[in-house]
Amino acid sequence: MQASKNKNTEKTEPFYRLSVPKQKTSSEIINEARNVLRTLRTRRPFTPTEDQRKLFGSGSSRAPQNRPPSVFSLHASSFDLAESRPVSGVRLSPLDHKPILVTFAKDEDSSISLPKPPADAAEGRKVSSARAHLFRRTQGNFLSAKMVSPDQNEEKLDSEEPAMMSNLCRSNDNCLAEQRPCTPFNYESRQLICNEHISRLEKEDFLKGTAGKFLFQLRGERSVNSDGRFADEEQQFPCDQMKKPGTSSSWPRSTGWKRRVTDLEDETRINESEEEEIFWHIKILPILHELEEEDNVENLCLACTKLYQALNEGNMLGKRFKRRSVLLKTLYKLVDIDSDPLCLKLAKIILAMKVDGKNLLSVCKLAFKICRNEKNDYIIQNDRLLDCLLEVMRIEDLQKNNEALLYCMGAIKFMSGNAVLLNEMVNKGAVEMLLQLMKQINNIKENDTYFSNLGHLLVQLTATLRNLADLPPARRQLICNGAVSELSVALEQRMNDKDVCTYIVRIFSKLSSYSDFCAALADCSRCYILFLALLNKHQKQQGLVIRIIFILGNLTAKNNQAREQFFKEKGSVNTLISLFQTYHELDLNAQKWYHERGGEGKKHPKHPSEAEDVLIKLIRVLANLSVHPSVGAALAAAHRVVELLVTVLEYKSVDDCEELVINAATTINNLSYYQVKSSAVQDKKLHIAEMLLKLLMSNNMDGVVEAVRVFGNLSQYHEICDFIIQKKIYKFMIALLDAKNQEVCFSACGVLLNLTVDKNKRALLMEGGGIGKLVDCLRDFGPADWQLACLICKTLWNYSENITSAASCFGEDTDTLLMLLTSLLDEELALGYSLDRDLRDHHKLYWEREFKPVAEKLLERIQSHHSLLPTVTITPF
C-alpha cells in the first residue's frame, strides 16, 4: 500500500515519497507498511458440552459394538471372593502331612469340639427383610453373634472350616494354637497365642466391651490356592514344639518341612501381630457387625467412614492385612444396595485395600458409575475418591489391567468436568502422571495385541488433558513435562483413530492460543507434517479440520519461522486450496438450500455455519502466511488462491457472514502489497475493485475500512485510479477523513496520496474540503501518530508540486498548516508530552525517520511561496 521496494530511487513509487538514500530491507518495508500486512484473529472453535457423561461422546467414531459400554449392571456377584485373600510373601509347596488339631489346656481333661454343621437359622442373627438377600447363609453364619463364655471349654468351629486347626485363638485356657513357623517363643517374636498374652482380667474387661461377643467367634473362612492349600497356610505353620504345662503334642517331622520353616523365618513380619489381633477385635469387628445389621443407608455410610478411619489408624489398608478377605466380602455384599453415597464409601475402601484382577475392574466400574452422575460431584469432592483413583493409575500394570484403568480413567475424566475437582487434580500431580501414562501407551506398538484396547484408554486420557488445559498451572506443567512431544507421538501413532486425534487436536487448539505453548509447538518440526497428514486424511471431518486450521493460524500469527516452515512442507498450499474448494462447495450448497427454503425473507443466522467457520479460519492462515516476504510473494502469484478469495467476495455479502468477507478482503490486501511478476492480484485488479465497491458501500464500518485498505494498495495502478475517479470513490475517501478515527484516516489518506501522484487528479483534493480535512487530521492525530502525519505531509507535498502561491494552493488553511508544521517540527514540543521514556524513544524514531524529512521540505515550500508570513504563536499540544 504505502510502501514498496523501489528498484531505483528515480522511479515513481506507489506512494509518492521523497528520495531515500539506500535500498530498504524487507523488514524495514514491513515495518513502514503499517497495517498493510496484517495477521488475523478469530474465535477458538466451540466445543459443546455433552448432555450426558459417557465413556465415549455422542460424536465418537467408534461403533457401539466395538467399544466398552458406558452403562452396565454391577452387583455383589461382580466381585470375586477368591481374589480377596491376603498376599503371601512366598509361594510354598503343599505340606505332605495331614494337619492334626493341637490342644493347649490348663486341665488334663480339657477338650475341643470338632466342626459342626451350620447353626439352625432360627438361632442365627436376625437380618431385616429388606437386606436379607445380601447376607444369605451359604455355608454357615458369618460373624456369628453367639456369645462364648470365657469359661466355656467346648469351642465351636465354623462349618466352613476343615477338620484342621483354626486360624484364630480361642478364649479362656482352652485355645487352638495358630499354625506358625517354628521359632523360639517370646514376646518380641510377635507370635500370637491369645491365652499367653492376655490375662484373664484383661479378657474379662475386653469381653465387657462392644467387641466382646465377637472376640473368639471370628469366622474361619479361608481361600484355597492353586496348589490346593489354604491361603493362610502360606503364612502359618505348626511348630515342631510349642508346649504349655499339662499339654503335649506331636508333629510329623520331615527334612522338607524344616527347610520351608527356615526359609520363612524372615517372613514373620507378615504374620499377624498381637496388636493387630486386638485392634481387629476392638475396632474393626464391631463396625463389620454394624454393616451386617444396619439397614439405614445414612447409618451405613457413617459406618463405612468409621471403618476407613479405623483401617487407616490400624495400618490395615493394602494387601498385607491378613483378614482382608473377611472385610472385603462384607463390603462386596453391600454393593447391591442402590445408593451412590454408600457405593462411593465402599469404592474408596475397596480401592484402598489394593484389590486386583476382577475385583479391581469391578470397583473401577463402581467408581465410574458414581462419577457418571454429575449430581454426585459434591459428595465426591468431600470423600477424596480422586486420591484413590489417581493411585490406581500410578501403580497398576497398564497391559494386565487395561480395562480397569479404562473405567478408572473414565471416572477421572468425569471429575475433570467439575471446576473444584479439576483444580484438585492439578495440585495432586495429575498432569505429570497422565503424561507418564501416555508415554507408556506410546511405547506399545501397533502390532501389539494391547494396542487397540489402549486406544480406548487414550481417548479418556486425552479428554482429561483437554479439560486440564484450561488451567494456567496445568498449562505450565504440560510445557515443562514435554506434552508437545508425547502428544505428537500419540497423534502420529493413532492417525487412524479419529477420537484420539480429535482430543489431541482439541488440546493443541486450546494451548496454541497462548504464546508460550505456541512457541513450544512451533519448535516441534514434525507437527506441520502431522497436521497436513490429518487434513488430507480427514478432509470432511469438520470438527477435526477446523481445529487444525485454527492451530496453524495461531502458529503463523506471530512466528515468521513457522510461516516459512509450514509453507515449505510438501503439498502445504495444495492442501489448503483443496480444503478451500471443499468447504466453499459445501457453503454454496448450504446457501442454495437456505434460499430455496425461503431464507430471503428471514434473518440470516447470527453465527457462521460449519462450512463458513472453516473458511474463516483457513483464510486466516493464508493472511498470516502472506506476511512473510517470500511466502507472500509466492501466494500473490498463486492464481487459484486469489480466485478463491475473490469468489468469496462475489457470492457472500458482509451481512451474510461479516468475518468471512472481511478476512477475504484482508488477505487480498496483504497479497496486493507484493508487486511481483505474474501477480494474480494484478491480473484481476479491476474485478477485485468492483467487488470491493460493494463492500465499500455497505453499512459495516469494518468492511468499509478493509475495502479502503485494499484500494490503498490497488491505487498504485493507473487503471484503478481511473476506476476511483469514474465511480466517484475519491469523494468517499475525502468524507472518511472526518471519521475521527486515525486508522480510517490513515487508509483514506493512502488512497488520496496515490491519486495525487497523477498531476491531472490533484485538483480533486479541493472538492469537499479535502485540504482542510487533511489539516484537521494532522492537528488531531499528528502528535500521537507520526506515520499518519508523514502520510498527510506527503499527500500535501504531491498536491503542491506546482505551487505558485501558498494562499491559492492551500486557501484559508495556509496559516493553520504553517503553525502546525512549525510546532510539530519542534522536538521538545512535539515529543515532550510523553513522560514514558520508552514511548518517547519509540515516537522519536518515527518522528526523525519519517515525519521530519517530509515536514521540513513541505514547510520550506509553503514559506517560500507565502508573501506575508504571519506571527506564529507556538502552543503546546
PDB file of N, CA and C in Angstrom, residues 125-128 131 135 143 145 213-214 287-296 300:
ATOM      1  N   ARG A 125     -28.301 -64.823  63.644  1.00  0.00           N
ATOM      2  CA  ARG A 125     -28.640 -63.416  63.770  1.00  0.00           C
ATOM      3  C   ARG A 125     -29.797 -63.062  62.860  1.00  0.00           C
ATOM      4  N   LYS A 126     -30.685 -62.215  63.350  1.00  0.00           N
ATOM      5  CA  LYS A 126     -31.839 -61.789  62.569  1.00  0.00           C
ATOM      6  C   LYS A 126     -31.410 -60.690  61.602  1.00  0.00           C
ATOM      7  N   VAL A 127     -31.808 -60.840  60.334  1.00  0.00           N
ATOM      8  CA  VAL A 127     -31.488 -59.834  59.316  1.00  0.00           C
ATOM      9  C   VAL A 127     -32.792 -59.252  58.802  1.00  0.00           C
ATOM     10  N   SER A 128     -32.828 -57.959  58.649  1.00  0.00           N
ATOM     11  CA  SER A 128     -34.063 -57.316  58.194  1.00  0.00           C
ATOM     12  C   SER A 128     -34.444 -57.845  56.824  1.00  0.00           C
ATOM     13  N   ARG A 131     -32.838 -56.455  53.640  1.00  0.00           N
ATOM     14  CA  ARG A 131     -31.451 -56.760  53.309  1.00  0.00           C
ATOM     15  C   ARG A 131     -31.118 -58.228  53.431  1.00  0.00           C
ATOM     16  N   PHE A 135     -27.143 -61.138  52.746  1.00  0.00           N
ATOM     17  CA  PHE A 135     -26.374 -61.964  53.657  1.00  0.00           C
ATOM     18  C   PHE A 135     -26.982 -63.350  53.783  1.00  0.00           C
ATOM     19  N   LEU A 143     -19.622 -64.012  60.936  1.00  0.00           N
ATOM     20  CA  LEU A 143     -19.564 -63.178  62.131  1.00  0.00           C
ATOM     21  C   LEU A 143     -20.666 -63.585  63.105  1.00  0.00           C
ATOM     22  N   ALA A 145     -23.138 -64.302  65.969  1.00  0.00           N
ATOM     23  CA  ALA A 145     -23.434 -63.420  67.091  1.00  0.00           C
ATOM     24  C   ALA A 145     -23.553 -64.164  68.400  1.00  0.00           C
ATOM     25  N   LYS A 213     -18.350 -59.912  72.317  1.00  0.00           N
ATOM     26  CA  LYS A 213     -19.047 -61.095  71.841  1.00  0.00           C
ATOM     27  C   LYS A 213     -18.496 -61.618  70.513  1.00  0.00           C
ATOM     28  N   PHE A 214     -17.583 -60.828  69.901  1.00  0.00           N
ATOM     29  CA  PHE A 214     -17.015 -61.296  68.643  1.00  0.00           C
ATOM     30  C   PHE A 214     -15.592 -61.811  68.770  1.00  0.00           C
ATOM     31  N   ILE A 287     -17.646 -52.688  63.748  1.00  0.00           N
ATOM     32  CA  ILE A 287     -18.140 -51.944  62.575  1.00  0.00           C
ATOM     33  C   ILE A 287     -18.666 -52.907  61.521  1.00  0.00           C
ATOM     34  N   LEU A 288     -17.965 -54.032  61.332  1.00  0.00           N
ATOM     35  CA  LEU A 288     -18.456 -55.021  60.380  1.00  0.00           C
ATOM     36  C   LEU A 288     -19.806 -55.569  60.821  1.00  0.00           C
ATOM     37  N   HIS A 289     -19.952 -55.779  62.095  1.00  0.00           N
ATOM     38  CA  HIS A 289     -21.237 -56.240  62.620  1.00  0.00           C
ATOM     39  C   HIS A 289     -22.325 -55.197  62.370  1.00  0.00           C
ATOM     40  N   GLU A 290     -21.975 -53.927  62.531  1.00  0.00           N
ATOM     41  CA  GLU A 290     -22.939 -52.849  62.268  1.00  0.00           C
ATOM     42  C   GLU A 290     -23.327 -52.823  60.794  1.00  0.00           C
ATOM     43  N   LEU A 291     -22.358 -53.028  59.915  1.00  0.00           N
ATOM     44  CA  LEU A 291     -22.658 -53.063  58.480  1.00  0.00           C
ATOM     45  C   LEU A 291     -23.562 -54.226  58.131  1.00  0.00           C
ATOM     46  N   GLU A 292     -23.408 -55.330  58.830  1.00  0.00           N
ATOM     47  CA  GLU A 292     -24.228 -56.501  58.580  1.00  0.00           C
ATOM     48  C   GLU A 292     -25.639 -56.311  59.114  1.00  0.00           C
ATOM     49  N   GLU A 293     -25.758 -55.624  60.239  1.00  0.00           N
ATOM     50  CA  GLU A 293     -27.058 -55.481  60.907  1.00  0.00           C
ATOM     51  C   GLU A 293     -27.877 -54.312  60.376  1.00  0.00           C
ATOM     52  N   GLU A 294     -27.185 -53.221  60.024  1.00  0.00           N
ATOM     53  CA  GLU A 294     -27.865 -51.960  59.728  1.00  0.00           C
ATOM     54  C   GLU A 294     -28.576 -52.008  58.377  1.00  0.00           C
ATOM     55  N   ASP A 295     -29.737 -51.359  58.296  1.00  0.00           N
ATOM     56  CA  ASP A 295     -30.423 -51.271  57.002  1.00  0.00           C
ATOM     57  C   ASP A 295     -30.733 -49.836  56.617  1.00  0.00           C
ATOM     58  N   ASN A 296     -30.217 -48.871  57.370  1.00  0.00           N
ATOM     59  CA  ASN A 296     -30.394 -47.461  57.043  1.00  0.00           C
ATOM     60  C   ASN A 296     -29.153 -46.978  56.280  1.00  0.00           C
ATOM     61  N   LEU A 300     -25.236 -46.657  57.344  1.00  0.00           N
ATOM     62  CA  LEU A 300     -24.235 -47.469  56.674  1.00  0.00           C
ATOM     63  C   LEU A 300     -23.076 -46.605  56.167  1.00  0.00           C
TER      64      LEU A 300
END
